[in-house]
XYZ file of C-alpha atoms in Angstrom:
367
model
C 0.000 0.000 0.000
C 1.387 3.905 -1.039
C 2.995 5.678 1.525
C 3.372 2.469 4.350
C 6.090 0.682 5.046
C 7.140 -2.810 5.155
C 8.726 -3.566 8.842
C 10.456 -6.469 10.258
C 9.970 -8.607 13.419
C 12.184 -9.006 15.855
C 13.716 -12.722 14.500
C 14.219 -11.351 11.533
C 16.130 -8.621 12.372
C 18.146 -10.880 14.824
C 18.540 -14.168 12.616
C 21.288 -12.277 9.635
C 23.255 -10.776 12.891
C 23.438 -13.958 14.200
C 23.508 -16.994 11.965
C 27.257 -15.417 10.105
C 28.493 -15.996 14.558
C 26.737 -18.957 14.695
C 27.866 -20.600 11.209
C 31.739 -19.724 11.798
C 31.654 -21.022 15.141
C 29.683 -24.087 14.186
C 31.843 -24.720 11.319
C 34.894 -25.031 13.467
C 33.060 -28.223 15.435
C 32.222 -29.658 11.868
C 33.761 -32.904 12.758
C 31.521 -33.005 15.655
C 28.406 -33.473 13.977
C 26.676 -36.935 14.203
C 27.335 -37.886 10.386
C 31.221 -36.785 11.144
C 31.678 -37.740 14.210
C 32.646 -41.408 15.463
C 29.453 -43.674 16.755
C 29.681 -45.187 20.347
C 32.665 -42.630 21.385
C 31.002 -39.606 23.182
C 33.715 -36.966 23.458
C 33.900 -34.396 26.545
C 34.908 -31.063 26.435
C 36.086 -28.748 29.524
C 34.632 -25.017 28.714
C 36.827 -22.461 30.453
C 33.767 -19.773 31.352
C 34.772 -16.335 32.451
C 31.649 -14.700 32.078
C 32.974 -12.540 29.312
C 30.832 -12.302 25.589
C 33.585 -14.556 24.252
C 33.193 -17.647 26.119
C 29.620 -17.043 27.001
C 28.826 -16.974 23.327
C 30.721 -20.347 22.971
C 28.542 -22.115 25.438
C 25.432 -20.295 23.668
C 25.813 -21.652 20.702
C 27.342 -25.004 21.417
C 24.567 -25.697 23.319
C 22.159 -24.705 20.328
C 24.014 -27.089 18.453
C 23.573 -30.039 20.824
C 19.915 -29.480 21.483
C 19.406 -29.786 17.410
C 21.358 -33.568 18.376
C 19.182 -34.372 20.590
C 15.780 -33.492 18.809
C 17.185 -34.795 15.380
C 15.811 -37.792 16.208
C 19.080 -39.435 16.768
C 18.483 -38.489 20.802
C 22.238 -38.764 21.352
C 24.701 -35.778 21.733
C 28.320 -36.450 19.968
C 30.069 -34.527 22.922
C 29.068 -33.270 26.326
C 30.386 -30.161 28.008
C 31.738 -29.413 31.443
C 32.195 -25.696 31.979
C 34.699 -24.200 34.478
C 34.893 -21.082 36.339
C 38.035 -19.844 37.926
C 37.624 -17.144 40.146
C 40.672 -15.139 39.374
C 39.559 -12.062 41.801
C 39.238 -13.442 45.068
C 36.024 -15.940 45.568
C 34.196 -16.968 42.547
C 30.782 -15.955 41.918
C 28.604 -18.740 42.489
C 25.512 -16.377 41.937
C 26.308 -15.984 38.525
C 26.835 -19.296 37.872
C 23.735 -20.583 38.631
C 22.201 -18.159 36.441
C 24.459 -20.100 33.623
C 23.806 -23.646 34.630
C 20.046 -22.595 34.778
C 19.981 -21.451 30.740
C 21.581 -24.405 29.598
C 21.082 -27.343 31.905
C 22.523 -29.800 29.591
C 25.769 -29.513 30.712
C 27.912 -29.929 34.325
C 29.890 -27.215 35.785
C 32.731 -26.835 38.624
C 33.794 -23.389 40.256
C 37.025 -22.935 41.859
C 39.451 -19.902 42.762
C 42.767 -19.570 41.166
C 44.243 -20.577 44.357
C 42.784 -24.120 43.726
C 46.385 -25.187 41.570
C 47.822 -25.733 44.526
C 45.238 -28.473 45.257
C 44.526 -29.690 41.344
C 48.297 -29.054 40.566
C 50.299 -30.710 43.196
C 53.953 -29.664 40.835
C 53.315 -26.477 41.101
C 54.554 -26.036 44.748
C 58.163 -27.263 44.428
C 58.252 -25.086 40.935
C 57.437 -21.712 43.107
C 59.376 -22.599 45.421
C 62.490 -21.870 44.000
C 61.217 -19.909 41.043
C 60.082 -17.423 43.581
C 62.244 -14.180 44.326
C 64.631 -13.786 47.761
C 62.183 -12.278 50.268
C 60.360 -15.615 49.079
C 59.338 -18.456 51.319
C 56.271 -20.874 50.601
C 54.733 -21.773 53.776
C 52.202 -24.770 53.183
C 50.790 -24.538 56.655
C 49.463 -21.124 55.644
C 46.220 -20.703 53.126
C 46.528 -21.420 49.524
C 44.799 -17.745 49.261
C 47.655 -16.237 51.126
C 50.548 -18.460 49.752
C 48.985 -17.508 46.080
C 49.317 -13.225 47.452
C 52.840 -13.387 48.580
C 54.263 -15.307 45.348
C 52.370 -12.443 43.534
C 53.875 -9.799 45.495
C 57.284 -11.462 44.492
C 57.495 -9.677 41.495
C 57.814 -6.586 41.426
C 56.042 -5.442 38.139
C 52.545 -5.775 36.561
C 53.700 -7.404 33.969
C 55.609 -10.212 35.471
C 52.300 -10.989 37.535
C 50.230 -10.896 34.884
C 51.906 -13.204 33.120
C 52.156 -15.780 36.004
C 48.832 -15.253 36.550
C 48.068 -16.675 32.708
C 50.305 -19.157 33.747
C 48.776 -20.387 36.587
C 45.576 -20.166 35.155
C 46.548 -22.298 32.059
C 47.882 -24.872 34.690
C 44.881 -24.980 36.488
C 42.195 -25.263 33.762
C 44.394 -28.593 32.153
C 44.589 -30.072 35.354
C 41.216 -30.242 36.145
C 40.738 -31.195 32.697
C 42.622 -34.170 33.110
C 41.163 -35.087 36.237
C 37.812 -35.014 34.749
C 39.257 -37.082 31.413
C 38.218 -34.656 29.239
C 39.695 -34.736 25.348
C 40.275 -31.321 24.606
C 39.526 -27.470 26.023
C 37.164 -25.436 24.339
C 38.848 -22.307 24.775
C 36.809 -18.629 23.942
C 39.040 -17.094 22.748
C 38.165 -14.409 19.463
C 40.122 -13.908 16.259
C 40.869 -10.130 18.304
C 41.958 -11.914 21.344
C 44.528 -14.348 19.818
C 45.809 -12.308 17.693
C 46.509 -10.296 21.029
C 47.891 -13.045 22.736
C 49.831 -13.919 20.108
C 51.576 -10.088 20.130
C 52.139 -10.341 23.438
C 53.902 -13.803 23.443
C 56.168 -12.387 21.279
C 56.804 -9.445 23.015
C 57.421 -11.521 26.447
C 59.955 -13.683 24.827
C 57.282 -16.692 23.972
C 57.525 -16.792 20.705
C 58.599 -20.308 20.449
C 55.104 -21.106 22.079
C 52.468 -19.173 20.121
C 51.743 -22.175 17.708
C 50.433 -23.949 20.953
C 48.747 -21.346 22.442
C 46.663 -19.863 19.384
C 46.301 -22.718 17.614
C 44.158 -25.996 17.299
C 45.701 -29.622 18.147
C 47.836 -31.243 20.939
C 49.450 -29.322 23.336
C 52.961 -30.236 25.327
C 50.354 -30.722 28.132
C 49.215 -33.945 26.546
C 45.565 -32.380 26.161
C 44.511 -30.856 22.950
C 43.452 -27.097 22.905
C 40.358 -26.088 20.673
C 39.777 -22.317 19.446
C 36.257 -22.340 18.310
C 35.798 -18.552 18.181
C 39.045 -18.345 16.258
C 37.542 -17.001 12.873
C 35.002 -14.184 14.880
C 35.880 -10.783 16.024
C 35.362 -9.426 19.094
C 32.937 -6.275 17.514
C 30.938 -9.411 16.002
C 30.790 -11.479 19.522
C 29.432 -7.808 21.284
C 26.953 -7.787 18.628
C 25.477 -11.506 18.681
C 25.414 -11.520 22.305
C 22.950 -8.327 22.677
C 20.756 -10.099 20.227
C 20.755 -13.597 21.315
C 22.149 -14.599 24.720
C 19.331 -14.342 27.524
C 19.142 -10.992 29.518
C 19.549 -12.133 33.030
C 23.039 -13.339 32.271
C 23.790 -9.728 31.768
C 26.560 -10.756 29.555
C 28.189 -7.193 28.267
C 30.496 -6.618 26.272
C 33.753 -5.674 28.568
C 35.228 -1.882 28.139
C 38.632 -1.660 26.412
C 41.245 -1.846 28.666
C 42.039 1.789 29.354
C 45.801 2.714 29.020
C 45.290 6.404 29.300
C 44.478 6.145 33.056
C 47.742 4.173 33.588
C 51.207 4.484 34.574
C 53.628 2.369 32.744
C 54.077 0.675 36.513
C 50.786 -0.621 36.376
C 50.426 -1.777 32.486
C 51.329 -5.010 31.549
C 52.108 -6.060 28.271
C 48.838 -7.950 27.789
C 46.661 -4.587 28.514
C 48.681 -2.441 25.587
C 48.809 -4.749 23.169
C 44.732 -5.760 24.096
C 43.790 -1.790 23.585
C 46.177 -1.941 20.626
C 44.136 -4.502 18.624
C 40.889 -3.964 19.764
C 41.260 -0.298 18.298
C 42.720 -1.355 15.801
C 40.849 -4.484 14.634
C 37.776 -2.469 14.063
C 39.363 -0.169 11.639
C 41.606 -2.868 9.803
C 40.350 -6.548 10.573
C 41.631 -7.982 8.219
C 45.030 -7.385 9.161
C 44.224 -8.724 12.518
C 43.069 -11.801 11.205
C 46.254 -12.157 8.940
C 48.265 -12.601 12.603
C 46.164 -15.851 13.655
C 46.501 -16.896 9.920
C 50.251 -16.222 10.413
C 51.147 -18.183 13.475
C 48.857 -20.772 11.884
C 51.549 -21.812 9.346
C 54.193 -21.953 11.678
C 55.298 -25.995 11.888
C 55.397 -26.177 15.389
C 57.747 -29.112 16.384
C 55.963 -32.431 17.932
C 55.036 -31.487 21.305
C 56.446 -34.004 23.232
C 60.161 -33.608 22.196
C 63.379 -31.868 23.693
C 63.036 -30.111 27.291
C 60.251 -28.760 28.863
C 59.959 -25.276 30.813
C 59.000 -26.447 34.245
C 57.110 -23.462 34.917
C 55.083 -22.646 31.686
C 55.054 -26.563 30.783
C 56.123 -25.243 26.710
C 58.956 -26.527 25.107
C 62.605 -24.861 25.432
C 64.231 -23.222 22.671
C 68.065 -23.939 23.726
C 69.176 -21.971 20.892
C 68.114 -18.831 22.238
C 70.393 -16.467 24.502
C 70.175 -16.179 28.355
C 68.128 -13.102 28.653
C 70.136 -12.128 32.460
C 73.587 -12.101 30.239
C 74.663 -9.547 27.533
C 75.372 -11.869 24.878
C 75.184 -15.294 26.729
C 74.573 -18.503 25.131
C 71.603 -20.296 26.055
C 70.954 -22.264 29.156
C 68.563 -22.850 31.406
C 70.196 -21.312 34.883
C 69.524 -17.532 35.265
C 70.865 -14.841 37.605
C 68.411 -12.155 39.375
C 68.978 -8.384 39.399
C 70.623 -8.073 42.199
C 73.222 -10.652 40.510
C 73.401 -13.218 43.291
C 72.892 -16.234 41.846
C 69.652 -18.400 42.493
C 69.690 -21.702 40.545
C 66.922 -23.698 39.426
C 67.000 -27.672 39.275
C 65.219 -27.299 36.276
C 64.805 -26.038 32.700
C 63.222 -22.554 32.177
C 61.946 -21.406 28.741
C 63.396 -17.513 27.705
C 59.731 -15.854 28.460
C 59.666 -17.141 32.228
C 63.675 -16.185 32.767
C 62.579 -12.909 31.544
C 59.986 -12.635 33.793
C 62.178 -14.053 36.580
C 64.621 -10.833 36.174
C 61.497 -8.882 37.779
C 61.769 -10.704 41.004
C 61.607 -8.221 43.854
C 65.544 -7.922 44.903
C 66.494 -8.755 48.512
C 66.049 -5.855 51.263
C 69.510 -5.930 52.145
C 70.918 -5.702 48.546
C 72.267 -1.940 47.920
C 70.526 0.322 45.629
């Protein structure tokens, strides 16, 4: 009729925002589909959830695609889904997690703090131990809360601790994955977020690792690490989870990290390079993507060979140089700041010497 116009309902102003997220992430778990995958061998999958759009979209539409399983007719699901939450700030939510295991009850979930590796990681303790700086003493009679605090406080620089804290956190999430004999990690990460993390590897002296930690297949932790949000950006993820994730998760899209506010004593290395490509990405993504597609073709060598990093679990690259010594060959025995040495029984990879230079130098050493 003249002078009216045609408008559209809400599902079809939602289903073109959403079904380009939903086929790229879908797409990734291709061989997971009931005419791919293998009959009579249910896989499980451990779901890192930090709340975040990223990994809350994940679970979103995985679950999607497992309720189309199970009302195919075939009334079987190819793979089942245990999501964790580590509670890197102090106690977990547990709130907000049963707001999550309430919208998709098909799957099992576990919350624990960060603190927990000392429990689910029982190697960790003797690594800290001596990878820890002068002032340094683990006490296991004390709480793994306060224990965690004062090998933070250790270092003396943002950046150091935030890159334990990955670390730890990486430690944590396959250990409980093996406990629970899961096959791989569903990990949330976007095509903006590796191709962050794979900046900042490189910039922390880990380049050797970035083929294991931004791409798909087995891992020198004998578990195999999945990206399934590899090929969507993070503008893309803010979008489909206004549109499509319920409203009482109050999943938002988190606020660029803000560098302006910041002295260079607080900013790690992770937080400039996030802001970087996240303001960045927008305006040229396809350059952003070309860095996962990058580190992609890398031939990473077969996991299980050569020496292993005892903190970081990644293979050793003995060809590099010691990063305490002007000009040293490599080796796996560093010396701190204040130059006294501090030996470690075992190997460390270049990024976690580095990181080791920022130990917090004795009291008594002179200025």
């Amino acid at each position: 009729m003249a002078g009216m116009t045609m408008g559209l309902c809400l599902d079809c102003k939602v289903a073109p925002a959403t079904q380009t997220v939903r086929s790229k992430v879908v797409k990734r778990m291709e061989k997971y589909r009931p005419r791919n995958a293998e009959k009579n061998n249910q896989k499980k999958f451990l779901l890192p959830l930090s709340y975040g759009v990223s990994s809350s979209t994940m679970l979103h539409i995985l679950n999607l695609q497992l309720q189309r399983q199970i009302s195919s007719g075939l009334s079987r699901r190819t793979y089942e889904i245990h999501v964790l939450n580590v509670g890197t700030c102090g106690q977990p939510d547990n709130h907000r997690l049963d707001l999550f295991r309430e919208a998709y009850p098909l799957h099992t979930y576990t919350q624990v703090p960060l603190h927990s590796v000392f429990k689910h990681d029982t190697g960790i303790e003797d690594v800290i131990s001596e990878y820890g700086g002068p002032e340094f003493r683990d006490d296991q009679l004390k709480m793994d809360q306060e224990r965690l605090d004062q090998f933070r406080l250790s270092l003396s620089t943002a950046a150091a601790r935030r890159d334990i804290d990955g670390i730890l956190l990486t430690r944590l999430v396959v250990a409980i994955a093996k406990e629970l004999d899961c096959d791989a990690i569903l990990w949330g990460d976007s095509d903006t977020r590796l191709a962050s993390k794979a900046l900042s590897n490189v910039a922390k002296g880990r380049g050797f690792s970035a083929p294991w930690d931004v791409c798909d297949g087995m891992t020198p932790w004998g578990i195999q690490f999945n990206f399934p949000m590899r090929d969507v950006f993070k503008f893309e993820l803010a979008t489909y989870a206004s549109l499509a994730l319920p409203k009482k998760l109050n999943v938002v899209d988190s606020q660029r990290p803000s560098v302006d506010n910041l002295s260079s004593k607080n900013l790690s290395i992770e937080d400039l390079l996030a802001h970087y490509v996240e303001t960045q990405g927008e305006k040229y993504p396809g350059i952003m993507a070309n860095i996962v597609r990058t580190i992609d073709k890398l031939q990473a060598p077969a996991p299980d060979t050569g020496d292993r990093c005892v903190l970081c679990g990644m293979p050793v690259d003995m060809s590099g140089e010691d990063p305490s010594v002007p000009g040293g060959s490599g080796g796996s025995q560093y010396v701190l700041e204040d130059r006294r040495e501090r030996p470690m029984a075992g190997t460390l990879c270049y990024g976690c010497a580095r990181t080791r230079l920022d130990l917090v130098p004795p009291k008594s050493a002179s200025a």
